[in-house]
Amino acid sequence: MGRYRIRVATGAWLFSGSHNRVQLWLVGARGEAELELQLWSTRGQVEEFEHDVPDDLGPLQFVKLRKHHSLVDDAWFCDRITVRGPGANAEEAAFPCYRWVQGEGVLTLPEGTARLAGDNALDVFQKHREKELKERRQIYRWATWKEGLPLTIAAGCENDLPPNTRFHQEKKLDFEWTLRAGALKMALKRVYTLLSSWNQLEDFDQIFWGQKSTLAEKVHRCWQDDELFGYQFLNGANPMLLRRSSSLPSRLVLPSGMEELQAQLEKELQNGSLFEADFILLDGIPANVIRGEKQYLAAPLVMLKMEPSGKLLPMVIQLLIPHTRYTMEINTRARTQLISDGGIFDKAVSTGGGGHVQLLRQAMAQLTYRSLCPPDDLADRGLLGIPSALYAHDALRLWEIIARYVEGIVHLFYPGDDVVRGDPELQAWCREITEVGLCQAQNRGFPVSFQSRAQLCHFLTMCIFTCTAQHGAINQGQLDWYAWVPNAPCTMRMPPPTTKEDVTMATVMGSLPDIQQACLQMTITWHLGRRQPDMVPLGHHKEKYFSGSKAKAVLNQLQADLENLERKIIARNEQLDLAYEYLKPSHIENSVTI
C-alpha cells in the first residue's frame, strides 16, 4: 500500500476551467492505477489529492487524463500535474501539459525529464514519442500561400488552427476590440475632417490625436530634421537596410554641376564614414491602384555620412521611378486580413494589389542565413563598433545572452557532437525547415543537417533571436515612427519629382496619403505597435517543461543576464537625448504575438 500526493494545476486564462468531470490514471514501470477522483478544474487553481494505491507502481512514467462531458464539451486548459510517491524521501515527478483537453479521448502525459530520440532506456517512452510525432504531423501540415514564398501552416483562417496555437480568450477579445475601436476612431477622424482643408502639411494635425507615444510626438515636431532622418536608419523601425559603403553605388547618378558633391562623397568613402540605404528591392514592383486612383513607387538610394559626433546625416537622396505562443494565429491573421486580397495593404499601401507579394518573393530570394544572425549581418553591413548604432549594440548583447542560454540547455542533453549527428528527429527537423519550409534555402547558407553542438546552438540562437528580439526591434517602432504620416507615408499618389523646382506644397500634399489612407495608417500602426496587455517578456514564460534542476539553473541564469542588460540599457538611455528602448529585455515578447 502506498500513498500518492497529486497536484493538478489549471491555467489562469479566461475559460481555462471546466465543469466536466476528469479521470486520472498513474502509470508506472510496474503497474497502473486509476484514481477515483472528482476533479472539478477551476481557472487558476491547484487542486491537491492524496490517494492510496494497493500495488507498487514503480517509477512513474505517465499520467493519463480523460475528460467526460454530458451535454457540452467544456474544454479544460491543464497546466501541469505533479505527483509525489510513497515514502518520506520520494521525489516529486512533474508531467507538463500546457494544452487544452477536449473531447473524450485519453491524453497521455510523459514524465517531464527530457529524453533524446533513441536514448530511452524504456521502450514505452519511444513508442509514445513515435505516436505523438505521428499525431503532430497530421495536425501541423505545410501549405503554399503564394508560390516562391516560405511555406505556411495549412490553415485558411485562424479558426482552422489547432486549439493549442490559438489566441487565448483575453488575447482574442483585446485584439478584436482594438480593431473595432480603431475603426471607430478612424470614422470619427473622417467626420471631423469632412469640412476641413487638406492642402498643407499642418492639416495632418487634424488626425494626429488619440493614443500615441512620446517618441511619436517628437517625430511629429522634428520629422524634417536631417539628424532624425539619419537616426531612423540606425535605430528606427527598420535598422536592417543601412550598410557602410565600400564603393560608390553603380546606380548613383549625379547630374552635371554636382562635382563638389561627388568629391565630398569620395572623401567620406575614403574616411570610412560613408553609408548607404538602398531600396533597390522595390525596383520593378508594380504599384497599387486604390479606389480607382493609381499609386506610385520609387526605389530610393540614400547616401549618408557619419559625423565624428555619431550623427548620421543625409548627403544624397536619389529616386528611381515607378516600378511571425500566438505566432501561428497572428501570421494566419496577417495572411487573411493584412496582406490578403482586399486586405489592409490593398486599401492603403502603394505596394498592395499584388506588388507586396512580388516584393516578398524578391526579399525571399535575398534572405540568407547570415542576414538572420546579428554578428554576421552587422559585420557584413559594416556597422560594428559604431557608438550611435544602438540597435546593433543591443542586438549583439542579446544574441550573446540567448546563445549562452541555448548552449547551456543543449550541452545538458547532448554530451557530444556524435549525439547531435545521431539524433534522427533533430536532423529531420533541420532538413524540413531548409528544404521544405524555406523552399530549398541551402544555397543561401541554411543548413540541411547539424554536424556539431556548436552548429545546432547557432541555429537555435538564430531562431529564438528572430522570433523575439528581432521581431521586437522591427514591430515596436511602428507606432513611434509611422503614426505621424508625413514621416513614413504608406503610399505615394503622384510620381516622385525629377527636379527641385517640381517640389511645391501642392505636389507634396498630392503625393502624401489622403485623409482615409492616413487615418487607416494611424489606426493600424497603433493596433500593431502598442504594447500587448498579456505580454510575456523574453525568458519569463510560465510553462515549466524541464523538470530537472540543472535546466532550471540555466533558465535562471538567462533571466539574470537579461536583468543585467536591462539595467545597462536604462543607464545608457539616461545619457541620451533620444532613448532606444526596443531591445530592452522587458519590452521584448517571448514569441511573435502581434
C-alpha positions as a printed Julia matrix, in Angstrom:
594×3 Matrix{Float64}:
   0.0    0.0     0.0
   1.43   3.37   -1.0
   0.08   6.88   -0.69
   0.42   9.25   -3.67
   0.03  13.03   -3.45
  -1.28  14.6    -6.66
  -1.45  18.3    -7.55
  -3.38  19.37  -10.65
  -2.86  22.95  -11.94
  -5.41  24.61  -14.22
  -4.42  27.52  -16.46
  -5.13  31.11  -15.44
  -6.59  32.09  -18.81
 -10.23  33.06  -19.19
 -12.39  29.92  -19.58
  -9.46  27.64  -18.64
 -11.6   25.82  -16.06
 -14.21  23.21  -16.94
 -17.42  21.87  -15.46
 -16.77  18.44  -16.99
 -15.54  15.57  -14.84
 -11.91  14.46  -15.31
 -10.49  10.96  -14.8
  -6.82  10.41  -13.99
  -4.51   7.37  -14.12
  -0.98   6.93  -12.8
   1.24   4.73  -14.96
   4.45   3.37  -13.5
   7.11   0.91  -14.6
   5.39  -1.9   -12.68
   1.73  -1.08  -12.93
  -1.13   1.32  -13.49
  -3.77   2.72  -11.17
  -7.0    4.56  -11.91
  -7.73   7.18   -9.29
 -11.31   7.66   -8.27
 -11.04  11.44   -8.17
 -13.73  14.01   -8.73
 -11.64  16.63  -10.49
 -13.55  19.89  -10.92
 -10.98  22.11  -12.58
 -11.2   25.79  -11.71
  -9.42  28.62  -13.51
  -6.04  29.44  -11.99
  -6.4   26.92   -9.17
  -4.27  23.99   -8.0
  -6.23  21.01   -6.66
  -4.48  18.61   -4.28
  -5.36  14.99   -3.58
  -3.99  12.06   -1.65
  -4.76   8.54   -2.78
  -3.77   5.09   -1.55
  -2.72   2.59   -4.2
  -2.56  -1.1    -3.2
   0.2   -2.06   -5.65
   3.74  -0.78   -6.11
   3.66   1.18   -9.38
   7.42   1.69   -9.53
   8.94   4.87  -11.05
   6.16   6.92  -12.61
   6.29   7.21  -16.39
   2.98   8.74  -17.47
  -0.18  10.38  -16.25
  -3.28   9.73  -18.35
  -6.3   12.03  -18.46
  -9.8   11.69  -19.79
 -12.38  14.49  -19.63
 -16.01  13.36  -19.69
 -18.91  15.55  -20.76
 -22.64  15.17  -20.64
 -24.37  17.92  -22.62
 -21.44  20.1   -23.74
 -17.72  19.59  -24.27
 -16.37  22.21  -21.84
 -12.67  22.43  -22.77
 -10.12  22.44  -19.92
  -6.67  24.03  -20.06
  -4.35  21.92  -17.92
  -1.02  23.49  -16.97
   0.75  20.59  -15.3
   0.33  17.68  -12.91
   2.84  16.78  -10.21
   2.9   13.55   -8.22
   4.87  12.62   -5.11
   5.08   8.87   -4.49
   5.17   6.88   -1.23
   7.95   7.39    1.27
   9.38  10.34    3.14
  12.22  10.84    0.64
  10.22  10.35   -2.56
  10.9   12.93   -5.27
   8.12  14.82   -6.99
   7.52  13.84  -10.62
   6.26  16.54  -12.98
   4.02  15.96  -16.01
   3.84  19.15  -18.13
   0.69  19.62  -20.2
   0.03  23.3   -21.12
  -2.69  22.45  -23.61
  -6.44  22.21  -24.0
  -8.04  18.91  -23.01
 -11.05  18.36  -25.27
 -13.27  15.51  -26.38
 -13.39  12.17  -24.6
 -10.12  10.68  -25.79
  -7.34   9.71  -23.37
  -4.46  12.21  -23.19
  -1.13  10.72  -22.14
   1.46  12.98  -20.48
   5.04  11.63  -20.14
   7.13  12.45  -17.09
   8.97  15.74  -17.67
  12.6   14.58  -17.74
  13.96  15.46  -21.18
  14.93  12.46  -23.31
  16.6   12.26  -26.7
  15.23  10.13  -29.51
  16.72   6.65  -29.39
  18.12   7.3   -25.91
  15.2    5.91  -23.95
  16.03   3.14  -21.53
  12.39   2.07  -21.65
  10.76   1.24  -24.96
   7.47   2.67  -23.69
   8.76   6.25  -23.97
   9.99   5.7   -27.53
   6.62   4.28  -28.58
   4.83   7.22  -27.0
   7.13   9.66  -28.81
   6.55   7.97  -32.18
   2.79   8.08  -31.64
   2.98  11.75  -30.65
   5.03  12.66  -33.74
   2.57  10.85  -36.0
  -0.33  12.79  -34.47
   1.51  16.12  -34.79
   2.29  15.51  -38.46
  -1.45  15.18  -39.02
  -2.18  18.4   -37.13
   0.7   20.65  -38.3
   0.9   20.45  -42.09
   2.65  22.65  -44.64
   0.75  24.75  -47.18
   1.72  27.11  -50.0
   0.21  30.59  -49.65
   1.94  32.08  -52.71
   4.49  30.43  -54.98
   8.06  31.47  -54.25
   7.39  32.33  -50.59
   8.18  30.34  -47.44
   5.59  27.69  -46.71
   2.97  28.29  -44.01
   0.83  26.12  -41.78
  -2.19  24.64  -43.54
  -4.95  26.94  -42.3
  -7.36  29.02  -44.39
  -8.17  31.22  -41.39
  -7.47  31.35  -37.67
 -10.44  29.04  -36.97
  -8.65  26.25  -38.86
  -5.67  26.31  -36.49
  -5.15  23.66  -33.79
  -6.71  24.84  -30.47
  -3.35  24.97  -28.69
  -1.98  27.54  -31.15
  -4.99  29.87  -30.98
  -5.22  33.13  -29.07
  -6.4   32.68  -25.5
  -9.73  34.39  -24.85
  -8.22  37.53  -23.3
  -5.88  37.98  -26.27
  -8.7   37.4   -28.76
 -11.02  39.89  -27.05
  -8.29  42.53  -26.84
  -7.18  42.02  -30.46
 -10.68  42.27  -31.89
 -11.79  45.08  -29.57
  -8.82  47.26  -30.54
  -9.62  46.71  -34.22
 -13.19  47.91  -33.65
 -12.01  50.82  -31.51
  -9.53  51.77  -34.23
 -12.22  51.62  -36.9
 -14.46  53.88  -34.79
 -11.64  56.35  -34.22
 -10.9   56.36  -37.95
 -14.56  57.12  -38.71
 -14.56  59.98  -36.2
 -11.47  61.47  -37.81
 -13.08  61.24  -41.22
 -16.18  63.08  -39.95
 -14.01  65.67  -38.19
 -12.16  66.48  -41.42
 -15.12  66.47  -43.82
 -15.38  70.24  -43.99
 -11.69  70.93  -43.39
  -8.98  71.79  -45.88
  -6.33  69.22  -46.81
  -3.85  71.4   -48.62
  -0.8   71.71  -46.36
   1.26  69.55  -44.01
  -0.28  71.15  -40.92
  -3.61  69.64  -41.95
  -2.3   66.24  -40.8
  -2.57  67.65  -37.25
  -6.32  67.24  -37.59
  -6.0   63.45  -37.36
  -2.92  63.28  -35.1
  -4.83  62.65  -31.89
  -5.64  59.63  -29.79
  -3.15  57.2   -28.3
   0.42  57.92  -29.36
   3.86  57.6   -27.82
   6.28  60.26  -26.6
   8.61  59.43  -29.46
   5.77  59.79  -31.95
   5.23  63.31  -30.59
   8.92  64.06  -31.15
   8.72  62.72  -34.7
   5.71  64.99  -35.24
   7.79  68.0   -34.2
  11.15  67.12  -35.77
  10.44  64.78  -38.68
  12.05  67.14  -41.22
  15.36  67.39  -39.3
  18.31  65.74  -41.04
  19.57  64.31  -37.76
  16.3   62.5   -37.0
  16.11  61.33  -40.61
  19.53  59.68  -40.35
  18.83  58.3   -36.88
  15.97  56.21  -38.23
  18.32  54.18  -40.44
  20.41  53.27  -37.37
  17.77  52.82  -34.69
  14.32  53.29  -36.21
  11.64  50.83  -37.24
  13.89  49.23  -39.9
  17.57  49.24  -38.92
  18.31  46.34  -41.29
  18.96  48.26  -44.51
  21.88  50.55  -43.66
  25.4   49.45  -44.58
  28.83  51.07  -44.74
  29.79  51.87  -48.33
  32.77  50.04  -49.8
  32.44  51.94  -53.09
  30.09  54.44  -54.64
  26.98  52.55  -55.81
  26.91  51.94  -59.54
  23.32  53.16  -59.77
  24.13  56.5   -58.14
  23.89  59.09  -60.92
  24.84  62.69  -60.15
  23.83  65.31  -62.74
  26.34  67.75  -64.14
  27.24  70.57  -61.82
  27.47  68.23  -58.82
  31.28  67.8   -58.94
  31.67  69.23  -55.42
  29.16  66.72  -54.01
  30.96  63.93  -55.89
  34.22  64.97  -54.23
  32.56  65.06  -50.81
  31.17  61.56  -51.31
  34.58  60.21  -52.33
  36.21  61.88  -49.32
  33.71  60.32  -46.91
  34.22  56.99  -48.67
  37.98  57.15  -48.1
  37.42  58.05  -44.45
  35.12  55.07  -43.94
  32.29  57.39  -42.92
  30.03  56.95  -45.96
  26.9   54.82  -45.56
  24.08  53.84  -47.87
  20.49  52.64  -47.66
  19.5   51.14  -50.97
  15.83  50.33  -51.61
  16.63  48.52  -54.86
  14.3   45.72  -53.72
  11.39  47.99  -54.74
  12.65  48.32  -58.31
  10.13  46.82  -60.71
   7.42  46.26  -58.11
   4.02  47.17  -59.61
   2.24  49.96  -57.76
  -1.24  49.61  -56.32
  -4.49  51.13  -57.55
  -6.62  52.35  -54.62
 -10.28  53.28  -55.22
  -9.52  53.7   -58.91
  -6.53  56.01  -58.29
  -3.1   54.87  -59.45
  -0.39  54.92  -56.77
   3.37  55.23  -57.29
   6.55  53.63  -56.01
  10.18  54.65  -56.08
  13.32  52.64  -55.31
  15.33  55.27  -53.42
  19.06  55.27  -52.79
  20.1   57.27  -49.75
  23.75  58.22  -49.12
  24.63  59.37  -45.6
  27.76  60.44  -43.74
  28.71  59.62  -40.18
  29.99  62.66  -38.3
  32.6   62.31  -35.52
  29.8   63.01  -33.02
  27.98  59.86  -34.17
  25.25  61.73  -36.03
  24.24  60.18  -39.34
  23.27  62.86  -41.85
  21.92  62.55  -45.42
  24.08  63.66  -48.35
  22.15  62.39  -51.39
  18.64  61.01  -51.89
  18.14  59.54  -55.34
  14.64  58.38  -56.51
  14.07  55.52  -59.32
  10.7   55.53  -60.56
   7.87  53.54  -60.69
   8.27  50.21  -60.91
   5.88  35.77  -37.44
   2.69  31.33  -28.25
   0.18  33.06  -30.84
   2.68  33.07  -33.7
   0.62  30.79  -35.95
  -2.6   32.72  -35.36
  -1.07  36.19  -35.81
   0.66  35.02  -39.01
  -2.57  33.45  -40.26
  -4.48  36.66  -39.49
  -1.81  38.63  -41.36
  -2.26  36.45  -44.45
  -6.07  36.66  -44.3
  -6.57  40.27  -43.15
  -3.41  42.34  -43.72
  -1.78  41.18  -46.96
  -4.68  39.21  -48.43
  -6.71  40.18  -51.48
  -8.81  43.14  -50.33
  -6.81  43.43  -47.09
  -5.2   46.47  -45.48
  -2.3   46.6   -47.95
  -4.68  46.69  -50.9
  -6.67  49.52  -49.29
  -3.88  51.87  -48.25
  -0.35  50.82  -49.23
   1.35  51.55  -52.54
   2.78  48.01  -52.72
  -0.69  46.49  -52.3
  -2.68  44.92  -55.11
  -0.08  42.21  -55.68
   3.09  44.26  -55.58
   3.68  43.26  -51.96
   3.69  39.58  -52.94
   6.29  40.23  -55.63
   8.28  42.25  -53.09
   8.18  39.32  -50.67
   9.42  36.98  -53.39
  12.35  39.26  -54.15
  13.13  39.61  -50.45
  12.94  35.83  -50.04
  15.47  35.37  -52.85
  17.9   37.62  -50.95
  17.31  36.12  -47.5
  20.48  34.41  -46.26
  21.32  32.54  -43.08
  23.96  35.19  -42.25
  21.39  38.0   -42.56
  19.42  36.47  -39.66
  22.46  36.3   -37.36
  23.46  39.76  -35.99
  27.2   39.04  -35.56
  27.4   38.12  -39.25
  24.81  40.58  -40.57
  26.22  43.63  -38.77
  29.77  42.73  -39.84
  28.64  42.32  -43.46
  26.96  45.75  -43.32
  29.96  47.45  -41.65
  28.01  48.52  -38.57
  30.17  47.03  -35.82
  31.79  49.42  -33.37
  29.63  52.48  -34.15
  28.66  54.06  -30.78
  25.47  55.62  -32.1
  24.26  52.34  -33.66
  22.17  51.44  -30.64
  20.19  48.67  -32.36
  23.46  46.99  -33.34
  24.89  47.25  -29.82
  21.8   45.88  -28.09
  21.21  43.17  -30.71
  24.74  41.8   -30.21
  24.36  41.74  -26.41
  21.04  39.92  -26.7
  22.46  37.46  -29.19
  25.26  36.63  -26.74
  22.81  36.14  -23.86
  20.49  33.92  -25.9
  23.47  31.95  -27.24
  24.68  31.24  -23.68
  21.21  30.02  -22.7
  20.92  27.77  -25.77
  24.4   26.36  -25.22
  23.58  25.64  -21.58
  20.43  23.7   -22.46
  21.91  21.86  -25.46
  25.0   20.76  -23.54
  22.81  19.3   -20.79
  21.2   16.84  -23.16
  23.74  16.45  -25.98
  27.06  15.42  -24.39
  28.92  15.36  -27.72
  28.78  16.13  -31.44
  28.15  12.46  -32.24
  24.88  12.58  -30.26
  23.75  15.55  -32.35
  24.61  13.76  -35.6
  22.82  10.64  -34.42
  19.52  12.29  -33.44
  17.1   11.41  -36.29
  14.32  13.78  -35.14
  16.71  16.71  -34.91
  18.22  16.06  -38.35
  14.78  15.65  -39.94
  13.62  18.92  -38.34
  16.6   20.82  -39.74
  16.22  19.35  -43.23
  12.48  20.03  -43.34
  12.89  23.7   -42.39
  15.53  24.36  -45.05
  14.33  22.17  -47.9
  10.56  22.37  -47.42
   9.6   25.39  -45.3
  12.19  27.73  -46.82
  11.94  26.24  -50.32
  15.45  24.77  -50.82
  17.35  27.52  -48.98
  20.6   25.56  -48.6
  22.15  27.6   -51.43
  21.68  30.67  -49.21
  23.6   29.19  -46.31
  20.84  27.47  -44.34
  21.93  24.06  -43.02
  20.31  20.78  -44.05
  21.9   18.9   -41.14
  23.64  19.55  -37.83
  27.13  18.12  -37.56
  28.06  19.55  -34.16
  26.65  21.01  -30.96
  28.05  24.41  -31.99
  26.16  24.32  -35.29
  22.96  23.32  -33.52
  23.37  26.08  -30.92
  23.94  28.7   -33.62
  20.78  27.69  -35.48
  18.63  27.63  -32.33
  20.0   31.01  -31.25
  19.03  32.41  -34.66
  15.51  31.02  -34.33
  14.99  32.44  -30.83
  16.57  35.81  -31.63
  14.48  36.23  -34.81
  11.2   35.39  -33.09
  11.86  37.57  -30.04
  14.42  40.38  -30.2
  14.44  40.95  -33.96
  10.66  40.99  -34.17
  10.55  43.41  -31.23
  13.09  45.76  -32.83
  11.02  45.97  -36.01
   7.48  45.82  -34.66
   7.68  48.21  -31.7
   8.89  51.12  -33.81
   5.77  51.3   -35.96
   3.77  53.4   -33.5
   6.69  55.78  -32.89
   7.84  56.36  -36.46
   4.73  55.78  -38.59
   1.97  57.45  -36.54
   2.95  60.88  -37.95
   2.1   60.01  -41.53
   4.35  62.51  -43.4
   7.41  60.9   -41.78
   6.7   57.48  -43.32
   3.71  57.62  -45.69
   2.1   54.3   -46.6
   1.64  55.27  -50.24
   2.61  57.85  -52.86
  -0.22  59.22  -55.01
   1.94  61.1   -57.55
   5.18  60.22  -59.34
   8.29  61.45  -57.5
   9.61  64.82  -58.72
  12.59  64.89  -61.06
  13.82  68.4   -60.16
  13.71  70.6   -57.07
  11.59  73.1   -58.95
   8.84  70.49  -59.2
   8.53  70.3   -55.39
   5.64  72.53  -54.29
   3.2   72.2   -51.42
   0.59  71.12  -53.95
   2.78  68.24  -55.22
   3.76  67.27  -51.66
   0.14  67.08  -50.49
  -0.89  65.44  -53.76
   1.73  62.73  -53.17
   1.06  62.08  -49.48
  -1.79  59.74  -48.42
  -5.26  61.22  -48.5
  -7.35  61.5   -45.33
  -8.76  57.98  -45.49
  -5.38  56.37  -46.17
  -3.69  58.44  -43.45
  -6.35  57.53  -40.89
  -6.01  53.86  -41.77
  -2.22  54.04  -41.41
  -2.52  55.61  -37.95
  -5.08  53.01  -36.88
  -3.02  50.02  -37.99
   0.26  51.31  -36.55
  -1.46  51.86  -33.2
  -3.02  48.39  -33.32
   0.21  46.59  -34.23
   2.74  48.75  -32.42
   1.15  49.11  -28.98
   2.3   47.03  -26.02
   0.17  43.91  -25.72
  -1.8   43.62  -22.43
  -0.89  39.94  -21.91
   2.74  40.44  -22.93
   5.18  37.79  -21.64
   8.77  39.15  -21.59
  11.64  37.18  -23.07
  12.76  34.36  -20.78
   9.84  34.72  -18.35
   7.45  32.15  -19.78
   5.32  30.46  -17.14
   5.42  26.99  -18.68
   7.78  24.56  -16.92
   8.66  21.91  -19.47
  12.01  20.92  -17.95
  11.77  19.24  -14.57
  15.49  18.92  -13.81
  17.3   21.34  -11.51
  20.15  21.88  -14.0
  17.79  23.12  -16.71
  16.13  25.44  -14.19
  19.55  26.84  -13.28
  20.25  27.62  -16.94
  16.92  29.46  -17.21
  17.64  31.37  -14.0
  20.97  32.48  -15.47
  19.21  33.66  -18.64
  16.84  35.76  -16.55
  19.74  37.2   -14.53
  21.64  38.08  -17.74
  18.57  39.8   -19.17
  18.02  41.8   -15.98
  21.66  42.9   -16.04
  21.36  44.05  -19.66
  18.14  45.87  -18.77
  19.98  47.89  -16.12
  22.77  48.75  -18.54
  20.35  49.92  -21.23
  18.41  52.04  -18.71
  21.65  53.66  -17.51
  22.78  54.34  -21.09
  19.42  55.76  -22.15
  19.52  58.24  -19.28
  22.52  59.84  -21.01
  20.85  60.09  -24.43
  18.63  62.75  -25.93
  16.64  60.03  -27.65
  16.4   56.76  -25.72
  16.48  53.47  -27.65
  14.17  51.01  -25.88
  13.05  48.47  -28.48
  15.6   45.89  -27.29
  15.16  46.37  -23.57
  14.53  42.8   -22.41
  11.38  43.85  -20.56
   9.99  45.17  -23.88
  10.71  42.0   -25.89
   7.94  39.43  -26.22
   8.82  35.79  -25.62
   7.36  34.94  -29.05
   5.78  36.61  -32.08
   2.3   37.51  -30.84
   1.41  40.58  -32.93
